Amino acid sequence: MPASYSPPSSVRPESVAYTSKPIITLPAYNTVSKARLSSLYADFSSQKQSNPHGFSANLSWWKSVLEGASEQGLLPSDTGSGPQALLLTVGEDLLDALKLEDGKRPSGLGCVVAELVTSQTVYPLNTFLSSPTSIYAVSSIPYRIASALIARPLWWGLQQMSLVGTEPAISRGTSGQVWSRIKGKYVLKATLEKAASNLVAYFQTIPHSSITDVLFSLTSFTQAFASRCLPGVVLSEEEMSVLIKFLERDRQVLLRDGSVIKFDPTAAPPEPITSVDHGVLEMATTVARLKSQMDELDIRITERANQVKEALRKNQKTVAMSYLRSKKSLEELVLKRLSSLETVQGVLLKIETAAGDIEILKVYQTSTQTLSTLLADPTLSHENVERTMDSMADTLADHAEIEQAISLGGIGAREAAAGGTSDGVDEEQLEAELERLVEEEKEKAKMVLLEEERRQKEQMQKDRKQKEEEERKARLVEEQKVNIKKQEEEQKAREKVKERAHADNVTEAVESASKQAKERILEE
């Protein structure tokens, strides 16, 4: 399998639960009023004859609900293993899943499912899995049309005599009878198509250059792709079986032979499954199993090491020795498994190399055959090539002669035309006119040059004035900064003088007080 795969830790994680997001939270429920919702949850099967438009609208709403719940993986299963996406399990669990906040359950759901079956929006699971014919097969349509046209008059007569009904067999009877008949599992076509398209698109984005990258068992296929088909949904193994059947029979991008699955959308249909594919898949499965065993052994070795430490901590040397022997045995088993793994991987690598060599040699063989076929064409024979090249040389020589003749003829024609127009024209007048035109052009050029010089001088003066103005402003700003700094320094100096004077006053006051105190002491 491709190294870029990141299969889920389990096929159906426990974190996924139907109760986490009820079906009634779908957008379809927010677009209808309570009265409308009440009518949708009622048994509206009788409206098919009395109000076909209303019946069709109700059916469309229910179709959007079931397909929306399917795409988000909210449909309940009959096994209790978690919600499903591709399978619609019609039963009491589905009614409970559709229960409104007031406890009301849909009464006409059986009629809805029956109509979806009739319109081939859903397919009974057993029929879908067992049918050898693609759901897209159209070969039987002309026969169906012809049969309908031939049988219609007789059918109409039987209807008039009430010997037959106008409804398909699956829709006949009371709501309870239809519900009992309709219970079971169904495949939702729209969601199945979307899941298949998403899987094919994902597979084409990952590298799969090795022969093992397109070979799977059902388990490995489920682990690799169960979470890649629908956003936020992990398909069950049963759903993956349905998807595999669809990819094999209807999309023809997958082959299955017993336990071997070959999935290669880039080569539709894939190459037939051979005994080599069976052997390669078995070896790849063995590699995966050995790696899993080694991981389990590592865990057990760690447990034994911890048990040895715990026994020693409790001063149970005999128990610790037993755990230590078990640990050593497990380590020896790991070495054996590692040796087996290296052997199997080495053989598998050689098989992959040989398979790649076969593909390369097939390309070489095809290229050689193609080139030989082209070289065998009479057009590429030695005589034909020489004859063609000689003919081409003659043709090019003739073309060159014609071009030369045309060129010489053109020169003569221009000379004749020039001679014809100069008759009766004074050459001196022409030269004088030409001289005058030259002088005019020189004068114009001189004026343009003078104008350009004048414009440049004006621009230079303007730039100089602008620069002087900017320098003057810069000097003013600098002077202001100097003045501000000078004022700040003077302010600081004044504050220091005040602080020094204050300190001197305090010192004098202290000395005076001390002197007075001494005098009082002396007087006493």
XYZ file of C-alpha atoms in Angstrom:
524
model
C 0.000 0.000 0.000
C 1.199 3.566 -0.649
C 3.339 5.031 2.070
C 1.250 8.198 2.055
C -1.850 6.394 3.336
C -2.896 7.213 6.885
C -5.532 4.616 7.732
C -7.754 5.256 10.720
C -6.958 3.519 13.959
C -10.245 1.645 13.700
C -12.825 1.244 11.033
C -15.657 2.679 13.100
C -14.329 4.934 15.897
C -16.391 5.043 19.042
C -16.351 8.844 18.942
C -18.767 8.801 16.029
C -22.296 8.561 17.367
C -25.635 9.172 15.798
C -26.903 11.112 18.776
C -24.154 13.715 18.290
C -26.102 15.274 15.417
C -29.755 14.309 14.852
C -31.167 14.219 11.350
C -33.735 16.853 12.285
C -30.914 19.432 12.492
C -30.422 19.273 8.711
C -31.117 22.466 6.716
C -34.198 20.896 5.105
C -35.998 21.108 8.466
C -35.253 24.819 8.823
C -36.897 25.724 5.515
C -40.420 24.490 6.347
C -43.050 25.704 8.769
C -44.502 23.584 11.564
C -47.721 23.107 9.620
C -45.824 22.029 6.541
C -43.667 19.680 8.623
C -46.786 18.148 10.121
C -48.160 17.384 6.649
C -44.809 15.923 5.583
C -44.845 13.587 8.593
C -48.398 12.465 7.847
C -49.319 9.601 5.522
C -49.617 11.359 2.153
C -49.656 8.239 -0.043
C -53.250 8.937 -1.156
C -52.129 12.266 -2.661
C -50.419 10.425 -5.504
C -53.795 10.172 -7.235
C -55.671 13.123 -5.735
C -52.844 15.698 -5.650
C -49.881 14.570 -7.804
C -48.110 17.926 -7.520
C -48.243 17.932 -3.717
C -47.205 14.296 -3.624
C -44.180 15.049 -5.812
C -43.192 18.021 -3.608
C -43.406 15.900 -0.442
C -41.392 13.130 -2.055
C -38.687 15.593 -3.161
C -38.397 16.954 0.380
C -37.985 13.502 1.885
C -35.467 12.600 -0.814
C -33.368 15.659 0.119
C -33.558 14.744 3.829
C -32.457 11.146 3.346
C -29.675 12.061 0.920
C -28.491 14.899 3.191
C -28.390 12.565 6.184
C -26.595 10.014 4.037
C -23.841 12.412 2.919
C -23.169 13.401 6.537
C -23.211 9.814 7.794
C -26.260 10.230 10.040
C -28.311 7.198 9.006
C -28.762 4.576 11.756
C -27.582 1.006 11.238
C -29.234 -2.209 12.329
C -26.122 -3.433 14.146
C -25.772 -0.533 16.552
C -22.145 -0.085 15.498
C -22.685 3.525 14.554
C -24.265 5.689 11.867
C -23.975 4.912 8.183
C -23.812 6.876 4.944
C -24.188 4.574 1.950
C -26.842 2.268 3.419
C -30.405 3.226 4.303
C -31.676 0.731 6.883
C -35.464 1.028 6.882
C -36.867 0.015 10.251
C -37.802 1.243 13.682
C -34.366 2.773 14.256
C -34.852 4.997 11.213
C -38.259 6.125 12.478
C -36.697 6.967 15.845
C -33.891 8.860 14.119
C -36.489 10.968 12.296
C -38.559 11.611 15.431
C -39.441 15.266 15.983
C -39.063 17.085 19.286
C -42.734 16.448 20.054
C -42.190 12.707 19.554
C -43.953 12.469 16.196
C -42.571 9.939 13.721
C -43.180 9.930 9.945
C -46.235 7.897 8.952
C -45.617 7.802 5.207
C -41.960 6.778 5.180
C -42.786 3.406 3.663
C -44.428 5.101 0.697
C -41.394 7.395 0.326
C -38.922 4.517 0.222
C -41.148 2.576 -2.183
C -41.173 5.521 -4.576
C -37.395 5.920 -4.271
C -36.988 2.244 -5.159
C -39.292 2.635 -8.155
C -37.335 5.683 -9.385
C -34.025 3.816 -8.812
C -32.870 6.435 -6.337
C -32.177 3.600 -3.905
C -31.520 -0.083 -4.547
C -32.224 -3.073 -2.291
C -28.854 -4.123 -0.872
C -29.056 -7.817 -1.785
C -30.154 -7.018 -5.334
C -27.394 -4.444 -5.717
C -24.670 -6.836 -4.559
C -25.884 -9.865 -6.520
C -26.755 -8.195 -9.828
C -24.133 -8.735 -12.572
C -25.590 -5.850 -14.595
C -24.462 -2.268 -14.129
C -26.993 0.175 -12.746
C -26.158 2.334 -15.767
C -26.942 -0.421 -18.292
C -29.226 0.836 -21.093
C -29.372 -2.240 -23.314
C -32.721 -3.286 -21.913
C -34.438 0.086 -22.382
C -35.671 -0.502 -25.979
C -37.140 -3.855 -24.905
C -38.885 -2.220 -21.956
C -40.355 0.491 -24.163
C -41.565 -2.031 -26.720
C -43.063 -4.226 -24.022
C -44.860 -1.256 -22.504
C -46.308 -0.174 -25.857
C -47.524 -3.681 -26.681
C -48.934 -4.443 -23.245
C -50.523 -1.041 -22.546
C -53.944 -1.712 -24.171
C -54.311 -5.026 -22.340
C -53.125 -3.483 -19.076
C -55.629 -0.640 -19.426
C -58.443 -3.132 -19.921
C -57.457 -5.099 -16.850
C -57.365 -1.866 -14.842
C -60.861 -0.986 -15.939
C -62.060 -4.380 -14.698
C -60.175 -3.832 -11.413
C -58.180 -6.991 -12.072
C -54.889 -5.154 -11.650
C -53.840 -1.957 -9.927
C -52.140 1.143 -11.242
C -49.385 1.065 -8.589
C -46.147 -0.937 -8.623
C -46.332 -4.037 -6.469
C -44.033 -2.535 -3.871
C -46.390 0.444 -3.324
C -49.706 -1.411 -3.150
C -51.720 -1.884 0.006
C -52.140 0.057 3.205
C -49.354 2.045 4.836
C -48.747 -0.800 7.267
C -48.519 -3.353 4.478
C -46.146 -1.155 2.495
C -44.027 -0.569 5.593
C -43.771 -4.296 6.340
C -42.824 -4.975 2.735
C -40.299 -2.153 2.495
C -38.249 -2.921 5.617
C -34.622 -3.757 4.904
C -31.373 -2.269 3.671
C -30.989 -0.053 0.622
C -28.084 1.535 -1.225
C -28.361 5.274 -1.870
C -27.218 5.910 -5.420
C -26.355 9.633 -5.169
C -24.165 9.271 -2.079
C -22.517 6.156 -3.490
C -21.583 8.025 -6.679
C -20.167 10.930 -4.688
C -18.142 8.626 -2.433
C -16.721 6.785 -5.446
C -15.762 10.017 -7.213
C -14.080 11.378 -4.072
C -12.124 8.158 -3.602
C -10.936 8.050 -7.219
C -9.890 11.715 -7.044
C -8.001 11.123 -3.784
C -6.233 8.016 -5.094
C -4.970 9.915 -8.123
C -3.246 12.470 -5.866
C -1.021 9.946 -4.081
C 2.025 8.094 -5.453
C 1.387 4.488 -6.483
C 4.338 3.389 -8.586
C 4.801 -0.029 -6.976
C 2.814 -3.178 -7.688
C 1.844 -3.343 -4.003
C 0.285 0.123 -4.131
C -2.757 -1.091 -6.074
C -3.342 -4.417 -4.284
C -5.542 -4.679 -1.191
C -7.524 -7.055 0.936
C -10.971 -5.980 2.097
C -9.538 -5.081 5.504
C -6.596 -3.077 4.162
C -8.820 -1.363 1.576
C -11.225 -0.360 4.340
C -8.413 0.874 6.597
C -6.847 2.883 3.776
C -9.937 4.524 2.283
C -12.884 4.345 4.712
C -12.257 7.922 5.846
C -11.440 9.275 2.370
C -14.801 8.889 0.643
C -17.031 11.454 2.362
C -15.948 14.460 4.472
C -16.125 13.702 8.175
C -17.473 10.179 7.610
C -15.807 6.802 8.225
C -17.482 4.026 6.256
C -18.053 0.578 7.753
C -16.705 -2.605 6.188
C -20.201 -3.404 4.904
C -20.418 -0.014 3.220
C -16.956 -0.494 1.752
C -18.152 -3.793 0.248
C -20.936 -1.873 -1.485
C -18.459 0.733 -2.705
C -16.102 -1.971 -3.989
C -18.958 -3.587 -5.923
C -19.852 -0.233 -7.472
C -16.248 0.530 -8.432
C -15.863 -2.943 -9.926
C -19.128 -3.363 -11.823
C -20.307 0.165 -12.572
C -17.164 2.337 -12.674
C -14.808 -0.435 -13.844
C -11.766 0.946 -12.019
C -11.437 -2.006 -9.655
C -11.113 -5.776 -9.949
C -11.773 -8.375 -7.273
C -10.742 -12.009 -7.249
C -11.505 -13.710 -3.979
C -9.612 -11.874 -1.269
C -7.542 -9.794 -3.716
C -8.641 -6.292 -4.724
C -6.831 -4.415 -7.485
C -7.708 -0.720 -7.489
C -6.102 1.410 -10.192
C -8.285 4.245 -11.584
C -5.392 5.403 -13.778
C -5.673 2.221 -15.861
C -9.391 1.649 -16.332
C -10.103 -1.180 -16.528
C -7.149 -2.478 -14.488
C -5.000 -5.361 -15.660
C -6.482 -8.790 -14.764
C -5.570 -10.208 -11.373
C -2.927 -12.924 -11.698
C -1.342 -15.492 -9.412
C 1.521 -13.021 -8.990
C -0.928 -10.472 -7.565
C -2.213 -13.075 -5.099
C 1.340 -13.842 -3.998
C 2.348 -10.194 -3.713
C -0.719 -9.322 -1.648
C -0.117 -12.299 0.631
C 3.470 -11.170 1.184
C 2.407 -7.564 1.786
C -0.191 -8.804 4.266
C 2.498 -10.885 5.975
C 4.736 -7.814 6.253
C 1.922 -5.817 7.840
C 1.120 -8.692 10.209
C 4.779 -9.071 11.255
C 5.043 -5.337 11.945
C 1.891 -5.503 14.051
C 3.247 -8.497 15.970
C 6.516 -6.686 16.634
C 4.635 -3.664 17.958
C 2.670 -5.919 20.298
C 5.861 -7.677 21.411
C 7.485 -4.318 22.173
C 4.537 -3.458 24.398
C 4.785 -6.802 26.205
C 8.553 -6.388 26.665
C 7.974 -2.972 28.224
C 5.348 -4.486 30.525
C 7.747 -7.255 31.605
C 10.490 -4.701 32.298
C 8.106 -2.731 34.501
C 7.017 -5.938 36.261
C 10.666 -6.834 36.947
C 11.250 -3.408 38.513
C 8.077 -3.686 40.591
C 9.025 -7.163 41.841
C 12.513 -5.981 42.803
C 11.017 -3.007 44.603
C 8.949 -5.468 46.655
C 12.061 -7.650 47.166
C 10.433 -10.552 45.244
C 13.539 -11.846 43.491
C 11.974 -15.126 42.340
C 9.071 -13.330 40.698
C 11.462 -10.813 39.171
C 13.566 -13.651 37.721
C 10.442 -15.187 36.150
C 9.492 -11.884 34.546
C 13.070 -11.424 33.363
C 13.082 -14.853 31.658
C 9.798 -13.954 29.961
C 11.288 -10.646 28.827
C 14.326 -12.397 27.337
C 12.093 -14.882 25.511
C 10.049 -12.039 24.062
C 13.212 -10.252 22.939
C 14.415 -13.417 21.188
C 11.026 -13.711 19.505
C 11.318 -10.111 18.331
C 14.676 -10.911 16.747
C 13.149 -13.891 14.949
C 10.227 -11.812 13.719
C 12.625 -9.086 12.620
C 14.660 -11.618 10.646
C 11.504 -12.953 9.014
C 10.374 -9.419 8.239
C 13.685 -8.565 6.580
C 13.519 -11.748 4.494
C 9.953 -11.152 3.324
C 10.625 -7.482 2.606
C 13.728 -8.413 0.620
C 11.799 -10.901 -1.502
C 8.971 -8.409 -1.943
C 11.431 -5.747 -3.076
C 12.870 -8.142 -5.643
C 9.373 -8.918 -6.906
C 8.608 -5.211 -7.245
C 11.901 -4.698 -9.085
C 11.151 -7.584 -11.435
C 7.647 -6.244 -12.069
C 9.111 -2.843 -12.880
C 11.641 -4.446 -15.223
C 8.824 -6.251 -17.005
C 6.981 -2.970 -17.534
C 10.145 -1.332 -18.873
C 10.843 -4.218 -21.247
C 7.237 -4.095 -22.452
C 7.722 -0.426 -23.262
C 10.987 -1.232 -25.051
C 9.260 -3.961 -27.022
C 6.345 -1.732 -27.963
C 8.692 1.090 -28.963
C 10.789 -1.277 -31.094
C 7.729 -2.668 -32.835
C 6.376 0.819 -33.480
C 9.677 2.049 -34.898
C 10.049 -1.078 -37.053
C 6.543 -0.579 -38.419
C 7.305 3.022 -39.317
C 10.639 2.146 -40.961
C 8.964 -0.594 -42.985
C 6.675 1.949 -44.617
C 7.489 2.253 -48.387
C 7.628 6.014 -47.984
C 10.867 5.678 -45.971
C 12.637 3.387 -48.481
C 16.147 4.468 -49.565
C 15.161 4.986 -53.212
C 12.040 6.966 -52.311
C 13.970 9.200 -49.897
C 16.654 9.982 -52.543
C 14.030 10.601 -55.198
C 12.047 12.897 -52.898
C 15.128 14.890 -51.850
C 16.276 15.297 -55.499
C 12.812 16.473 -56.461
C 12.818 18.936 -53.557
C 16.232 20.300 -54.649
C 14.994 20.819 -58.224
C 11.848 22.521 -57.000
C 13.813 24.863 -54.728
C 16.178 25.731 -57.601
C 13.226 26.577 -59.855
C 11.767 28.693 -57.066
C 15.064 30.589 -56.684
C 15.207 31.327 -60.435
C 11.640 32.630 -60.394
C 12.374 34.850 -57.380
C 15.503 36.236 -59.081
C 13.580 36.997 -62.288
C 10.852 38.761 -60.335
C 13.450 40.796 -58.428
C 15.252 41.917 -61.615
C 11.965 42.768 -63.273
C 10.984 44.909 -60.313
C 14.226 46.892 -60.474
C 13.717 47.584 -64.189
C 10.139 48.628 -63.611
C 11.144 51.095 -60.877
C 13.868 52.613 -63.088
C 11.426 52.981 -65.985
C 8.871 54.613 -63.722
C 11.453 57.075 -62.379
C 12.578 58.017 -65.895
C 9.009 58.578 -67.032
C 8.172 61.027 -64.243
C 11.346 63.191 -64.701
C 10.422 64.347 -68.232
C 9.776 68.142 -68.370
C 11.035 68.763 -64.782
C 13.967 71.145 -64.120
C 16.618 69.365 -62.027
C 17.895 72.696 -60.648
C 14.439 73.560 -59.376
C 14.209 70.179 -57.695
C 17.587 70.655 -56.026
C 16.631 74.162 -54.864
C 13.349 72.872 -53.452
C 15.157 70.070 -51.696
C 17.698 72.521 -50.228
C 14.885 74.735 -48.967
C 13.178 71.804 -47.274
C 16.459 70.787 -45.641
C 16.974 74.312 -44.281
C 13.434 74.362 -42.924
C 14.007 71.090 -41.127
C 17.270 72.406 -39.667
C 15.498 75.555 -38.467
C 12.752 73.501 -36.867
C 15.314 71.297 -35.171
C 17.167 74.368 -33.914
C 13.965 75.859 -32.485
C 13.137 72.599 -30.791
C 16.639 72.468 -29.305
C 16.414 76.051 -28.042
C 13.012 75.373 -26.533
C 14.352 72.285 -24.797
C 17.323 74.248 -23.400
C 14.992 76.971 -22.127
C 12.740 74.397 -20.476
C 15.717 72.695 -18.847
C 17.016 76.018 -17.478
C 13.614 76.832 -16.013
C 13.429 73.406 -14.447
C 16.929 73.787 -12.990
C 16.019 77.169 -11.499
C 12.844 75.722 -10.092
C 14.701 72.768 -8.607
C 17.353 75.095 -7.118
C 14.719 77.305 -5.492
C 12.926 74.267 -4.144
C 16.166 72.896 -2.733
C 17.020 76.261 -1.120
C 13.555 76.415 0.410
C 13.905 72.905 1.792
C 17.352 73.772 3.222
C 15.941 76.938 4.808
C 13.121 74.945 6.413
C 15.611 72.351 7.596
C 17.750 75.089 9.185
C 14.711 76.540 10.914
C 13.778 73.141 12.261
C 17.343 72.579 13.446
C 17.429 76.015 15.108
C 14.140 75.264 16.828
C 15.541 71.990 18.091
C 18.661 73.789 19.381
C 16.541 76.466 21.086
C 14.291 73.855 22.644
C 17.284 71.891 23.869
C 18.876 75.079 25.223
C 15.672 76.007 27.045
C 15.453 72.526 28.523
C 19.055 72.762 29.728
C 18.426 76.207 31.255
C 15.307 74.870 32.964
C 17.269 71.952 34.362
C 20.004 74.345 35.560
C 17.437 76.542 37.322
C 15.895 73.504 38.967
C 19.307 72.354 40.163
C 19.988 75.831 41.612
C 16.658 75.730 43.409
C 17.371 72.262 44.737
C 20.831 73.341 45.912
C 19.409 76.461 47.597
C 16.725 74.391 49.247
C 19.325 71.934 50.463
C 21.441 74.796 51.844
C 18.427 76.234 53.654
C 17.634 72.869 55.147
C 21.251 72.453 56.249
C 21.293 75.917 57.835
C 18.032 75.219 59.595
C 19.346 71.957 60.957
C 22.581 73.582 62.109
C 20.657 76.450 63.718
C 18.367 74.056 65.511
C 21.329 72.024 66.679
C 23.115 75.133 67.892
C 20.059 76.297 69.806
C 19.693 72.893 71.364
C 23.301 72.935 72.528
C 22.863 76.408 74.006
C 19.821 75.298 75.956
C 21.699 72.335 77.252
C 24.583 74.558 78.377
C 22.212 76.995 80.044
C 20.590 74.183 81.964
